[in-house]
CSV table of C-alpha atoms in Angstrom, one decimal:
chain,number,residue,atom,x,y,z
A,1367,ASP,CA,-9.2,13.8,100.8
A,1368,ALA,CA,-8.7,11.5,97.8
A,1369,LYS,CA,-11.7,10.0,96.1
A,1370,THR,CA,-12.3,6.2,96.0
A,1371,THR,CA,-13.9,4.0,93.4
A,1372,GLN,CA,-15.6,0.8,94.3
A,1373,PRO,CA,-17.9,-1.6,92.4
A,1374,PRO,CA,-21.5,-1.0,93.4
A,1375,SER,CA,-22.2,-4.6,94.2
A,1376,MET,CA,-20.6,-8.1,94.5
A,1377,ASP,CA,-21.8,-11.6,95.3
A,1378,CYS,CA,-19.9,-14.2,97.3
A,1379,ALA,CA,-20.6,-17.8,98.2
A,1380,GLU,CA,-20.8,-18.6,101.9
A,1381,GLY,CA,-17.5,-20.0,103.2
A,1382,ARG,CA,-15.5,-18.6,100.3
A,1383,ALA,CA,-13.2,-15.6,100.4
A,1384,ALA,CA,-14.7,-12.2,99.5
A,1385,ASN,CA,-12.3,-9.8,97.8
A,1386,LEU,CA,-13.5,-6.3,97.7
A,1387,PRO,CA,-11.5,-3.9,95.5
A,1388,CYS,CA,-11.0,-0.2,95.9
A,1389,ASN,CA,-9.3,2.3,93.6
A,1390,HIS,CA,-7.7,5.4,95.0
A,1391,SER,CA,-5.4,6.6,92.3
A,1392,THR,CA,-5.0,10.1,93.6
A,1393,ILE,CA,-4.0,9.1,97.1
A,1394,SER,CA,-1.2,11.2,98.6
A,1395,GLY,CA,1.6,10.2,100.9
A,1396,ASN,CA,0.0,11.0,104.2
A,1397,GLU,CA,-3.4,9.5,103.4
A,1398,TYR,CA,-4.6,6.3,105.1
A,1399,VAL,CA,-6.9,3.7,103.6
A,1400,TYR,CA,-9.9,2.9,105.9
A,1401,TRP,CA,-12.6,0.2,105.6
A,1402,TYR,CA,-15.9,0.3,107.3
A,1403,ARG,CA,-19.0,-1.7,106.7
A,1404,GLN,CA,-22.7,-1.1,107.4
A,1405,ILE,CA,-25.1,-3.9,108.0
A,1406,HIS,CA,-28.7,-2.9,107.1
A,1407,SER,CA,-30.2,-0.4,109.5
A,1408,GLN,CA,-27.2,-0.2,111.7
A,1409,GLY,CA,-24.4,2.3,112.2
A,1410,PRO,CA,-21.1,1.7,110.3
A,1411,GLN,CA,-18.5,-0.6,111.9
A,1412,TYR,CA,-14.8,-0.1,111.7
A,1413,ILE,CA,-13.0,-3.0,110.0
A,1414,ILE,CA,-9.3,-2.1,109.3
A,1415,HIS,CA,-7.0,0.6,108.2
A,1416,SER,CA,-3.4,1.2,107.0
A,1417,LEU,CA,-1.1,3.8,105.5
A,1418,LYS,CA,0.8,1.5,103.2
A,1419,ASN,CA,1.5,-1.9,104.8
A,1420,ASN,CA,-0.7,-4.9,104.5
A,1421,GLU,CA,-2.7,-5.5,107.6
A,1422,THR,CA,-4.7,-8.3,109.1
A,1423,ASN,CA,-7.0,-8.5,112.1
A,1424,GLU,CA,-9.7,-10.8,113.3
A,1425,MET,CA,-12.1,-9.5,110.8
A,1426,ALA,CA,-10.2,-9.1,107.6
A,1427,SER,CA,-7.0,-8.5,105.7
A,1428,LEU,CA,-6.1,-5.3,103.8
A,1429,ILE,CA,-3.8,-5.5,100.9
A,1430,ILE,CA,-2.5,-2.3,99.5
A,1431,THR,CA,-0.6,-2.2,96.2
A,1432,GLU,CA,3.0,-0.9,96.2
A,1433,ASP,CA,2.0,2.3,94.4
A,1434,ARG,CA,-0.8,2.7,96.9
A,1435,LYS,CA,-3.3,3.4,94.2
A,1436,SER,CA,-5.6,0.6,95.0
A,1437,SER,CA,-6.4,-1.8,97.8
A,1438,THR,CA,-8.3,-5.0,98.4
A,1439,LEU,CA,-10.3,-6.0,101.5
A,1440,ILE,CA,-10.3,-9.7,102.0
A,1441,LEU,CA,-12.9,-11.5,104.2
A,1442,PRO,CA,-11.3,-15.0,104.3
A,1443,HIS,CA,-14.4,-17.1,104.9
A,1444,ALA,CA,-17.5,-15.0,104.3
A,1445,THR,CA,-20.6,-15.8,106.2
A,1446,LEU,CA,-24.2,-14.7,105.7
A,1447,ARG,CA,-23.7,-12.1,108.5
A,1448,ASP,CA,-21.0,-10.4,106.4
A,1449,THR,CA,-23.7,-9.2,104.0
A,1450,ALA,CA,-23.4,-5.5,104.2
A,1451,VAL,CA,-22.3,-2.3,102.4
A,1452,TYR,CA,-18.5,-2.0,102.5
A,1453,TYR,CA,-17.0,1.5,102.4
A,1454,CYS,CA,-13.4,2.2,101.4
A,1455,ILE,CA,-12.4,5.7,102.6
A,1456,VAL,CA,-9.1,7.5,102.1
A,1457,ARG,CA,-8.3,10.1,104.7
A,1458,SER,CA,-5.3,12.3,105.4
A,1459,ALA,CA,-3.3,12.3,108.6
A,1460,GLY,CA,-4.7,15.7,109.3
A,1461,SER,CA,-8.3,14.5,108.9
A,1462,SER,CA,-7.4,11.5,111.0
A,1463,ASN,CA,-6.8,13.8,113.9
A,1464,THR,CA,-10.2,15.5,113.4
A,1465,GLY,CA,-11.9,12.2,112.8
A,1466,LYS,CA,-14.0,13.4,109.8
A,1467,LEU,CA,-15.0,10.6,107.5
A,1468,ILE,CA,-16.6,11.2,104.1
A,1469,PHE,CA,-18.5,8.2,102.8
A,1470,GLY,CA,-18.8,7.2,99.1
A,1471,GLN,CA,-21.3,4.8,97.7
A,1472,GLY,CA,-19.5,1.7,98.8
A,1473,THR,CA,-19.9,-1.9,97.6
A,1474,THR,CA,-22.9,-3.9,98.6
A,1475,LEU,CA,-21.7,-7.4,99.3
A,1476,GLN,CA,-24.3,-10.2,99.2
A,1477,VAL,CA,-23.1,-13.5,100.7
A,1478,LYS,CA,-25.2,-16.3,99.3
A,1479,PRO,CA,-25.7,-19.8,100.9
B,636,GLY,CA,-14.0,-1.8,121.8
B,637,ALA,CA,-15.3,1.6,122.3
B,638,VAL,CA,-19.1,2.0,122.4
B,639,VAL,CA,-21.3,4.8,121.2
B,640,SER,CA,-25.0,4.7,122.1
B,641,GLN,CA,-27.8,6.6,120.5
B,642,HIS,CA,-31.3,7.3,121.8
B,643,PRO,CA,-34.0,6.9,120.8
B,644,SER,CA,-33.4,4.2,118.1
B,645,ARG,CA,-36.8,5.0,116.5
B,646,VAL,CA,-39.0,8.0,116.8
B,647,ILE,CA,-42.2,9.0,115.1
B,648,CYS,CA,-43.4,12.6,115.4
B,649,LYS,CA,-46.0,14.9,113.9
B,650,SER,CA,-45.0,17.6,111.4
B,651,GLY,CA,-44.0,20.8,113.1
B,652,THR,CA,-42.7,19.3,116.3
B,653,SER,CA,-39.1,19.1,117.4
B,654,VAL,CA,-37.2,15.9,118.1
B,655,LYS,CA,-34.0,15.4,120.1
B,656,ILE,CA,-31.6,12.6,119.5
B,657,GLU,CA,-28.9,11.8,122.0
B,658,CYS,CA,-25.4,10.4,121.3
B,659,ARG,CA,-23.3,9.1,124.2
B,660,SER,CA,-19.8,7.7,124.3
B,661,LEU,CA,-20.0,5.1,127.0
B,662,ASP,CA,-16.4,4.2,127.8
B,663,PHE,CA,-14.3,7.1,126.5
B,664,GLN,CA,-14.3,10.9,126.4
B,665,ALA,CA,-15.1,12.4,123.0
B,666,THR,CA,-14.2,16.0,122.5
B,667,THR,CA,-15.4,15.6,118.9
B,668,MET,CA,-18.6,13.9,117.6
B,669,PHE,CA,-20.1,13.8,114.2
B,670,TRP,CA,-23.7,13.7,112.9
B,671,TYR,CA,-24.6,12.0,109.7
B,672,ARG,CA,-27.9,11.5,107.8
B,673,GLN,CA,-28.7,8.6,105.6
B,674,PHE,CA,-31.7,8.4,103.2
B,675,PRO,CA,-32.9,5.0,101.9
B,676,LYS,CA,-30.5,3.3,99.5
B,677,GLN,CA,-28.0,6.2,99.9
B,678,SER,CA,-24.7,6.6,101.6
B,679,LEU,CA,-24.1,8.5,104.8
B,680,MET,CA,-23.9,12.3,104.5
B,681,LEU,CA,-22.0,14.3,107.0
B,682,MET,CA,-24.1,17.0,108.5
B,683,ALA,CA,-22.0,18.6,111.2
B,684,THR,CA,-19.0,18.3,113.5
B,685,SER,CA,-19.9,18.7,117.2
B,686,ASN,CA,-17.2,20.1,119.4
B,687,GLU,CA,-17.4,19.9,123.2
B,688,GLY,CA,-17.7,23.4,124.7
B,689,SER,CA,-18.0,25.2,121.4
B,690,LYS,CA,-20.3,25.8,118.4
B,691,ALA,CA,-20.8,23.0,115.9
B,692,THR,CA,-19.4,23.2,112.4
B,693,TYR,CA,-22.0,22.5,109.8
B,694,GLU,CA,-21.4,21.1,106.3
B,695,GLN,CA,-22.4,23.2,103.3
B,696,GLY,CA,-26.2,23.0,102.7
B,697,VAL,CA,-27.1,22.0,106.2
B,698,GLU,CA,-29.3,24.5,108.1
B,699,LYS,CA,-27.8,25.2,111.5
B,700,ASP,CA,-31.1,26.6,112.8
B,701,LYS,CA,-32.9,23.5,111.6
B,702,PHE,CA,-30.5,21.0,113.1
B,703,LEU,CA,-29.4,22.2,116.5
B,704,ILE,CA,-26.4,20.5,118.0
B,705,ASN,CA,-25.3,20.7,121.6
B,706,HIS,CA,-22.1,19.1,122.9
B,707,ALA,CA,-22.3,20.1,126.6
B,708,SER,CA,-20.1,17.3,128.0
B,709,LEU,CA,-17.3,15.0,127.0
B,710,THR,CA,-19.7,12.1,126.6
B,711,LEU,CA,-22.9,13.6,125.2
B,712,SER,CA,-23.9,15.3,122.0
B,713,THR,CA,-27.5,16.0,121.1
B,714,LEU,CA,-29.1,16.7,117.7
B,715,THR,CA,-32.5,18.5,117.7
B,716,VAL,CA,-34.5,18.5,114.5
B,717,THR,CA,-36.6,21.6,114.9
B,718,SER,CA,-40.0,22.0,113.3
B,719,ALA,CA,-39.7,18.6,111.6
B,720,HIS,CA,-41.3,18.0,108.3
B,721,PRO,CA,-41.8,14.7,106.3
B,722,GLU,CA,-38.7,15.4,104.2
B,723,ASP,CA,-36.6,15.3,107.5
B,724,SER,CA,-37.5,11.6,107.8
B,725,SER,CA,-34.2,9.8,107.7
B,726,PHE,CA,-31.7,7.6,109.5
B,727,TYR,CA,-29.5,9.8,111.8
B,728,ILE,CA,-26.2,8.4,112.9
B,729,CYS,CA,-23.6,9.9,115.3
B,730,SER,CA,-20.0,9.0,115.7
B,731,ALA,CA,-17.3,9.8,118.1
B,732,LEU,CA,-13.6,10.0,117.9
B,733,ASP,CA,-11.7,8.1,120.6
B,734,ARG,CA,-8.7,10.3,121.3
B,735,GLY,CA,-7.4,7.7,123.7
B,736,ARG,CA,-6.3,5.8,120.6
B,737,PRO,CA,-3.8,8.4,119.2
B,738,GLY,CA,-2.7,7.9,115.7
B,739,THR,CA,-5.5,5.6,114.6
B,740,GLY,CA,-8.2,8.1,114.1
B,741,GLU,CA,-10.8,5.3,114.9
B,742,LEU,CA,-14.3,6.6,114.6
B,743,PHE,CA,-17.0,4.7,116.5
B,744,PHE,CA,-20.6,4.9,115.4
B,745,GLY,CA,-23.8,4.7,117.2
B,746,GLU,CA,-26.6,2.4,116.2
B,747,GLY,CA,-28.5,5.1,114.4
B,748,SER,CA,-31.9,6.8,115.1
B,749,ARG,CA,-34.7,6.4,112.6
B,750,LEU,CA,-36.9,9.5,112.4
B,751,THR,CA,-40.3,9.3,110.8
B,752,VAL,CA,-42.2,12.6,110.5
B,753,LEU,CA,-45.9,12.2,109.7
């Protein structure tokens, strides 16, 4: 599975949009982009995923560049409860069937009042 | 959404004893579950893949005799840390694949179990 690169940490003001970048320049055609987050001392929580199209759900929006080499997770109105480590994971369709997820270091998002 | 439950959430044991952690999928059947370990300020590290009715597959560097995994039913996998030592103190997290959602590969995680070995 392709490796991802994320900034180690980011700050965001409460109520503002949080834009979390992820580089996956070696992504291949059958690899999906997944985002999970982990609030302190809890298990990871699924946020969103896509193969190539931009996606939006009740939690966030995922924007993937046309060449698919990078993506951005957008939390439109960050709250203090969004403070967490956010993981961007690229996984092949084959791995999707097995469910195996390999976590990188992620981005620690600190939402400040 | 799908729910995965772990028990116990916290456990303290003496060095040399064995500890069992349970992982249950509450509203779906999981033929495959995964066990992760997380040390403070580090990311999750995949330890093993638990397959219902067959032997677990361990990641490189994880001792299968140290970390016993049993997946006897479609809703339950257990991780037993045998002869635990202080260096085994960690946050253990399980996850389960909901195959009722084909094509998504959504993996649902338990709340984690914090093991402290004295």
